[in-house]
Coordinates of C-alpha atoms and ligand atoms in Angstrom, one line a residue:
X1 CA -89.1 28.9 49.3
X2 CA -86.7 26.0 49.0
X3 CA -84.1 26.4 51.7
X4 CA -83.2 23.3 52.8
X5 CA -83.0 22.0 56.4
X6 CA -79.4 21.0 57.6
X7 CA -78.8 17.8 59.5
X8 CA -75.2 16.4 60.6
X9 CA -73.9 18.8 57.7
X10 CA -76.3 17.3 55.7
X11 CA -78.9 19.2 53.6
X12 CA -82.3 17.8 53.3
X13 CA -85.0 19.6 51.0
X14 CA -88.9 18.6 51.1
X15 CA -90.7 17.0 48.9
X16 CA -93.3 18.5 47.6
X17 CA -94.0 16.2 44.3
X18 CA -93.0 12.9 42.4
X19 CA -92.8 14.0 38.9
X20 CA -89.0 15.2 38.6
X21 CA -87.8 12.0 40.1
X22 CA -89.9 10.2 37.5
X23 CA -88.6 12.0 34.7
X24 CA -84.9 11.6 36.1
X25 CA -85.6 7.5 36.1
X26 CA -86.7 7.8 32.4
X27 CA -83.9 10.1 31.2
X28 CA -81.1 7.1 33.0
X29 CA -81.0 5.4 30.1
X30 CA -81.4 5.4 26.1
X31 CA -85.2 4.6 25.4
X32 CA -86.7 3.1 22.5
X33 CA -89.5 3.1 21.0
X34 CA -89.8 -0.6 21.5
X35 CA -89.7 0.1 25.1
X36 CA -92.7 2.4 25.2
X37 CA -95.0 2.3 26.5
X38 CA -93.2 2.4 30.3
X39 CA -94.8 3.7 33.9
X40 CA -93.4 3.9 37.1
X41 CA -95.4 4.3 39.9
X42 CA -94.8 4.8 43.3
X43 CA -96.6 5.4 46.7
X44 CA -94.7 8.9 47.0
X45 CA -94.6 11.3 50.4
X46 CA -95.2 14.6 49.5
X47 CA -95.4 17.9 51.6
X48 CA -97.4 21.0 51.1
X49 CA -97.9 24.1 53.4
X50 CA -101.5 24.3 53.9
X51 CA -102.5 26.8 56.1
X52 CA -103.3 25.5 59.7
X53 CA -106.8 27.1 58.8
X54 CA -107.9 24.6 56.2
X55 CA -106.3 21.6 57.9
X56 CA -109.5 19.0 58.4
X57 CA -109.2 15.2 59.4
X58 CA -107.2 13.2 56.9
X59 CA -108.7 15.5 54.1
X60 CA -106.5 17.6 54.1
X61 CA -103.0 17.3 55.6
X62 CA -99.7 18.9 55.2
X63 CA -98.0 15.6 54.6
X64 CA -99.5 12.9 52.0
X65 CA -99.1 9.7 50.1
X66 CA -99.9 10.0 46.4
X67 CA -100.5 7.0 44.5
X68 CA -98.5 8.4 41.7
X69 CA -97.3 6.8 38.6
X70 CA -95.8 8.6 34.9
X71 CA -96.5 7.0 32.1
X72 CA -94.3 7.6 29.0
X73 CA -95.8 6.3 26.0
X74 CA -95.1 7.0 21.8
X75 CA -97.8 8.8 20.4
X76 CA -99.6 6.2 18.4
X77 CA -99.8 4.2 21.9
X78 CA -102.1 7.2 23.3
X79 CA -105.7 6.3 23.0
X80 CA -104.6 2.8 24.5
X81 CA -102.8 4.5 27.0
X82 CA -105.7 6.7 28.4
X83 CA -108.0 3.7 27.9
X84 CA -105.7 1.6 30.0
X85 CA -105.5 4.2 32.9
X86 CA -109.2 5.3 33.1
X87 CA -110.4 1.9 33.2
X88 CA -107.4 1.0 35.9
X89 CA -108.8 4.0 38.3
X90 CA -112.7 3.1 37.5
X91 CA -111.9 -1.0 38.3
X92 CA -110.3 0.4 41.2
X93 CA -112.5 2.8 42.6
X94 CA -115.6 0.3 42.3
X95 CA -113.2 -2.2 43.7
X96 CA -114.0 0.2 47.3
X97 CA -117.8 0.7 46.7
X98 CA -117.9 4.0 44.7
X99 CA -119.7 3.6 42.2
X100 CA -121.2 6.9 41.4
X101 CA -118.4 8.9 39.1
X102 CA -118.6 12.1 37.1
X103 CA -115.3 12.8 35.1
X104 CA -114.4 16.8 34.7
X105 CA -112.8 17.0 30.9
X106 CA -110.4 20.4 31.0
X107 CA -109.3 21.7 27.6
X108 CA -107.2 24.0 26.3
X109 CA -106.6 27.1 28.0
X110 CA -105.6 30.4 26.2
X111 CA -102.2 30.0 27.4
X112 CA -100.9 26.7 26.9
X113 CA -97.8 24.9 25.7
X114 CA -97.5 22.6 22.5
X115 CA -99.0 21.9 19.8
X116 CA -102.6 23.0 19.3
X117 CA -103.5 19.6 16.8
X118 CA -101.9 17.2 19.3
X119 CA -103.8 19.3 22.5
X120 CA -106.9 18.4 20.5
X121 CA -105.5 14.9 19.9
X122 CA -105.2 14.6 23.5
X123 CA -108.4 16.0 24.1
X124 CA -110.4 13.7 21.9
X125 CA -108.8 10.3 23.0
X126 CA -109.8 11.4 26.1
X127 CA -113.0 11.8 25.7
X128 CA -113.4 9.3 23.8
X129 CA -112.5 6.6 26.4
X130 CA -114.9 8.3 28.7
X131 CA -118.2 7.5 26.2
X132 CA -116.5 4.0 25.3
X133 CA -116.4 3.8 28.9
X134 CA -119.6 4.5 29.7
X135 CA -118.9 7.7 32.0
X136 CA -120.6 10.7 32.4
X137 CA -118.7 13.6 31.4
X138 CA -119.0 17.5 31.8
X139 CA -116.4 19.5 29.8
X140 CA -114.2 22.4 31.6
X141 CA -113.8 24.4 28.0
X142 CA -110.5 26.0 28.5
X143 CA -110.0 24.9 32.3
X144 CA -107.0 23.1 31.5
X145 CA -103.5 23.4 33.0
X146 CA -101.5 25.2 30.7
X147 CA -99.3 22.3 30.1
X148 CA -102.0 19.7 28.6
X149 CA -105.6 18.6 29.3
X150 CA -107.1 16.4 32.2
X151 CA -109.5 14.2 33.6
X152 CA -110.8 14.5 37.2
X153 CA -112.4 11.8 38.6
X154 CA -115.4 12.6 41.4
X155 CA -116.9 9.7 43.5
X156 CA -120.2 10.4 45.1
X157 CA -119.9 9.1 48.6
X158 CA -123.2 7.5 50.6
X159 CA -124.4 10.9 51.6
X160 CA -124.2 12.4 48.6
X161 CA -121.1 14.7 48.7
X162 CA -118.4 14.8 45.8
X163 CA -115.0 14.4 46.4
X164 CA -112.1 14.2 43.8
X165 CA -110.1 11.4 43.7
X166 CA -108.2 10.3 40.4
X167 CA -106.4 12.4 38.1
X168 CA -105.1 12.1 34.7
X169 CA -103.3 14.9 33.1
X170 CA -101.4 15.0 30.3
X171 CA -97.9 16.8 30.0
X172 CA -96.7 18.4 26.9
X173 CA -93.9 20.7 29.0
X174 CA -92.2 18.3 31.0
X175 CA -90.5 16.1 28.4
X176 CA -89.7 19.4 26.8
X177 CA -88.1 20.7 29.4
X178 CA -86.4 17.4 30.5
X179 CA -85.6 16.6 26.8
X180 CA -86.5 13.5 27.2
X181 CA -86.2 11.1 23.8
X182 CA -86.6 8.2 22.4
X183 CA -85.0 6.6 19.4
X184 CA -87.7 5.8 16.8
X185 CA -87.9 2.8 14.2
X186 CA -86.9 5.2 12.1
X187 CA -83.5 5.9 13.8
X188 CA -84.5 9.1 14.8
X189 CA -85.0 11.1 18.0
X190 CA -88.7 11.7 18.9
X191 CA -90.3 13.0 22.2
X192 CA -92.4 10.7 24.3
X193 CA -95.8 11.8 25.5
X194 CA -96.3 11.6 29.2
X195 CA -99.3 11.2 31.1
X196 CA -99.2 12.1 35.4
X197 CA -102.0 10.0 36.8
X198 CA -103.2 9.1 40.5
X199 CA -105.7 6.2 41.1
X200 CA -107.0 7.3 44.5
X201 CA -105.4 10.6 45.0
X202 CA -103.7 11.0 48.4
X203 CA -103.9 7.7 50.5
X204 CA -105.0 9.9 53.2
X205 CA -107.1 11.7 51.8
X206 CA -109.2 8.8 50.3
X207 CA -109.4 7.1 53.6
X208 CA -111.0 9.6 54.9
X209 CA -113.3 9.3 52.0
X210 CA -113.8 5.5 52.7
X211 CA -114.6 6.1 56.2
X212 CA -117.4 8.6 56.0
X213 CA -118.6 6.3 52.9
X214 CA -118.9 3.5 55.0
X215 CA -120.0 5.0 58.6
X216 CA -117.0 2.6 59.6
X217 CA -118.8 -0.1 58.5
X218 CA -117.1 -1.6 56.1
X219 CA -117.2 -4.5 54.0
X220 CA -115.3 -7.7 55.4
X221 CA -112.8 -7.7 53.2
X222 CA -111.7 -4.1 54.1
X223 CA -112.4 -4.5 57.7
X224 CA -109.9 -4.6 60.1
X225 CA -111.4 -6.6 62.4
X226 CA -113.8 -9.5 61.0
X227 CA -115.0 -11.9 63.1
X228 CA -116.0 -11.6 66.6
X229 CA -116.5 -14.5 68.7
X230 CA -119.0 -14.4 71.4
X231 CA -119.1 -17.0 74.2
X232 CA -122.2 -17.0 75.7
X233 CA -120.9 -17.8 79.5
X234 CA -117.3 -18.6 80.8
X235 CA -117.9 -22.6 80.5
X236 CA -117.6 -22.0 76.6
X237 CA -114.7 -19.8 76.0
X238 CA -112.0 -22.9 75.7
X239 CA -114.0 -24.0 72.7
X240 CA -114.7 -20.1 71.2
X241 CA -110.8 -19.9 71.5
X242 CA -110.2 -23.3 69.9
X243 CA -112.7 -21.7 67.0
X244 CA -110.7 -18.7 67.0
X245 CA -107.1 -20.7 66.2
X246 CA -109.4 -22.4 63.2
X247 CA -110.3 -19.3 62.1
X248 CA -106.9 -17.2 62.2
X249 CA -105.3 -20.1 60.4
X250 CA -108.1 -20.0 57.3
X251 CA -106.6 -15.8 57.7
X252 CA -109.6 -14.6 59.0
X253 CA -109.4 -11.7 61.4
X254 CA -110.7 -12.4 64.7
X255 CA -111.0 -11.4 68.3
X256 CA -112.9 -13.4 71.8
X257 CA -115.3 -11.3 74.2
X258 CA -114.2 -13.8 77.1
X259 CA -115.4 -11.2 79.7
X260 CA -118.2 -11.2 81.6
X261 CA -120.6 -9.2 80.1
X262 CA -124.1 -10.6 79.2
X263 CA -124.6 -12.1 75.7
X264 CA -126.7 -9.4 74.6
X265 CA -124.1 -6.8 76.0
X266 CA -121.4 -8.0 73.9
X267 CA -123.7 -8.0 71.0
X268 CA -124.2 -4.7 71.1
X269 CA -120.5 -4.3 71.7
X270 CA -119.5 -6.0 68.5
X271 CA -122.6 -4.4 66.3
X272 CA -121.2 -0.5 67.9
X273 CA -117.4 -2.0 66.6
X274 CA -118.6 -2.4 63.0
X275 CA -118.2 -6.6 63.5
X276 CA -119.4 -7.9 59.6
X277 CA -119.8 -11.1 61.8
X278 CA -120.7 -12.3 65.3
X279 CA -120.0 -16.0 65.9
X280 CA -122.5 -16.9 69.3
X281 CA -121.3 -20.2 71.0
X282 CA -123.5 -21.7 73.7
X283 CA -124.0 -25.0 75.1
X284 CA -125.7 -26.5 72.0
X285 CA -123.1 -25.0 69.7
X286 CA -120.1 -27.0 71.3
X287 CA -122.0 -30.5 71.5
X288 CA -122.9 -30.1 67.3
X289 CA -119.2 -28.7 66.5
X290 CA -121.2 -25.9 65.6
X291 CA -121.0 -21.3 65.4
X292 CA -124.2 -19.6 65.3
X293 CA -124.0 -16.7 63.0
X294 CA -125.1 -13.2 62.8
X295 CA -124.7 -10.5 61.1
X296 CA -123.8 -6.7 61.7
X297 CA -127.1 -5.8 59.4
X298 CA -129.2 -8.3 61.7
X299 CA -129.3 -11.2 59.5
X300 CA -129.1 -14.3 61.6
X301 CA -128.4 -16.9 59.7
X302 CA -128.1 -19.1 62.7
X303 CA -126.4 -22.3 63.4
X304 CA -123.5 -23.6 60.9
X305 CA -120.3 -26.4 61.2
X306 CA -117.0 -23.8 61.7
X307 CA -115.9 -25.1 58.6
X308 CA -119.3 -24.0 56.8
X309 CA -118.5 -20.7 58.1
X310 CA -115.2 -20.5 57.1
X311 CA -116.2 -21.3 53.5
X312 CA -118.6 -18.6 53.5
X313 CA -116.8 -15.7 55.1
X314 CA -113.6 -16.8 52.4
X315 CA -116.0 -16.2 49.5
X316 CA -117.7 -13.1 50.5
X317 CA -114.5 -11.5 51.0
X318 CA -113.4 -12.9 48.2
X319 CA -116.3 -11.4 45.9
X320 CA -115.4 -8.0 48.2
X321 CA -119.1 -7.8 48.8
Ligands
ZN1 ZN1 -96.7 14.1 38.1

């Protein structure tokens, strides 16, 4: 299953998860309890062999990004620890516009490692955080890994389908069989508790996600493209461009429809390319030192100063609405 691909007499193996690495990074050094709790995250490649059957967009690829990050914590720091990650991945996934979450708590399975009180430990601070928290919850009774119980995070997108996204999983194995230790105020050895989580899942993956969320149109702040400036005839684009250099420099993202379509046209245009804003400049526009706005919804708020503009894109993208 592993054999490894030479190169230059050179052998290279494929990735297929972050954890190890994570546990290696831990195990570096003596650990104390007064170092706890510690995560390191990464944005880690992984490979998987999915069969060219169920390969679909960017859901589902044979090589990912997984924002994955270990967290190794003392076991009085737990029910902070959960608390901390499950509000992290909820801030962050309303940060993009989902806000529509079910969590999936899995338990105990019948055959499990560790300790059956701290499993139920585990599985109470859990669920705990999620009714602190405010999120709806269905339990998975025994639909656990055997290793230690989880959360699943599911974001309904616009038209209505679920997809899973975050994960937090608890690991009662892996410092086990890593023997990983800290040295307790007591003097003593003790093992850490260690929690795998992923905000969004694969990076892939959850673009994909954001897309079909969205139609494409996105919010400025996650647009790629921002601004569009439309000159109404050739006599105006020197001043559109001057607008444009403004613009660029307040960091806005921006692009000029100099050709020669008709206004209307390149209205369209920039509505079919998912533009949050049009900028119109005609004659009237460059005597008043003046952009006339509309929007990708139809709004038209109509004639402002550049700066005006400016001010207001800044702060919507700012607020991420
Ligand atoms: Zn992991």
């Amino acid at each position: 299953m592993y054999s490894p691909i030479q190169i230059e007499d050179q052998e290279y193996y494929i990735k297929p998860m972050n954890c190890p690495f994570h546990l290696h990074i831990y195990k570096s050094q003596l650990r104390s309890y007064r170092d706890l709790p510690l995560r390191f995250a990464e944005k880690g490649t992984v490979y998987r062999y999915e069969r060219s059957g169920v390969l679909h967009g960017l859901m589902r690829v044979r090589g990912f990004t997984q924002d994955d990050a270990h967290h190794f914590c003392r076991p009085d720091q737990m029910p902070d620890e959960i608390d901390f990650t499950l509000n992290f991945s909820i801030n962050m996934l309303r940060a993009f516009g989902f806000n529509d979450f079910q969590a999936y708590l899995s338990t105990m399975p019948e055959k499990s490692v560790g300790d059956e009180k701290v499993w139920h430990d585990a599985e109470a601070a859990l669920e705990d955080t999620l009714i602190r928290l405010g999120v709806p919850y269905d339990i998975d009774e025994g639909g656990g890994a055997f290793y230690g119980p989880k959360i699943d995070l599911k974001v309904r997108d616009a038209l209505g389908r679920e997809w899973q996204l975050s994960t937090i999983q608890f690991d009662f194995n892996e410092p086990e069989r890593f023997d990983l230790t800290y040295i307790g105020e007591d003097g003593k050895e003790h093992r850490p508790y260690m929690v795998h989580r992923a905000l969004l899942g694969s990076m892939e993956r959850f673009f994909g996600v954001l897309i079909e969320h969205y139609g494409g149109a996105f919010p400025a702040w996650l647009s790629p493209k921002q601004v569009k400036l439309i000159p109404i005839a050739d006599r105006h684009n020197d001043y559109a461009h001057e607008v444009a250099v403004k613009l660029q420099k307040a960091g806005l993202r921006i692009s000029v429809d100099d050709g020669s379509d008709r206004m209307n046209a390149k209205i369209r245009n920039a509505q079919k390319e998912k533009y949050p804003y049009m900028l119109v400049i005609g004659d009237r526009e460059i005597e008043e030192g003046q952009v006339a706005l509309r929007r990708r919804n139809g709004e038209n708020p109509g004639a402002m100063s550049v700066d005006d503009f400016i001010t207001l894109a800044l702060d919507e993208i700012e607020r991420k609405v």
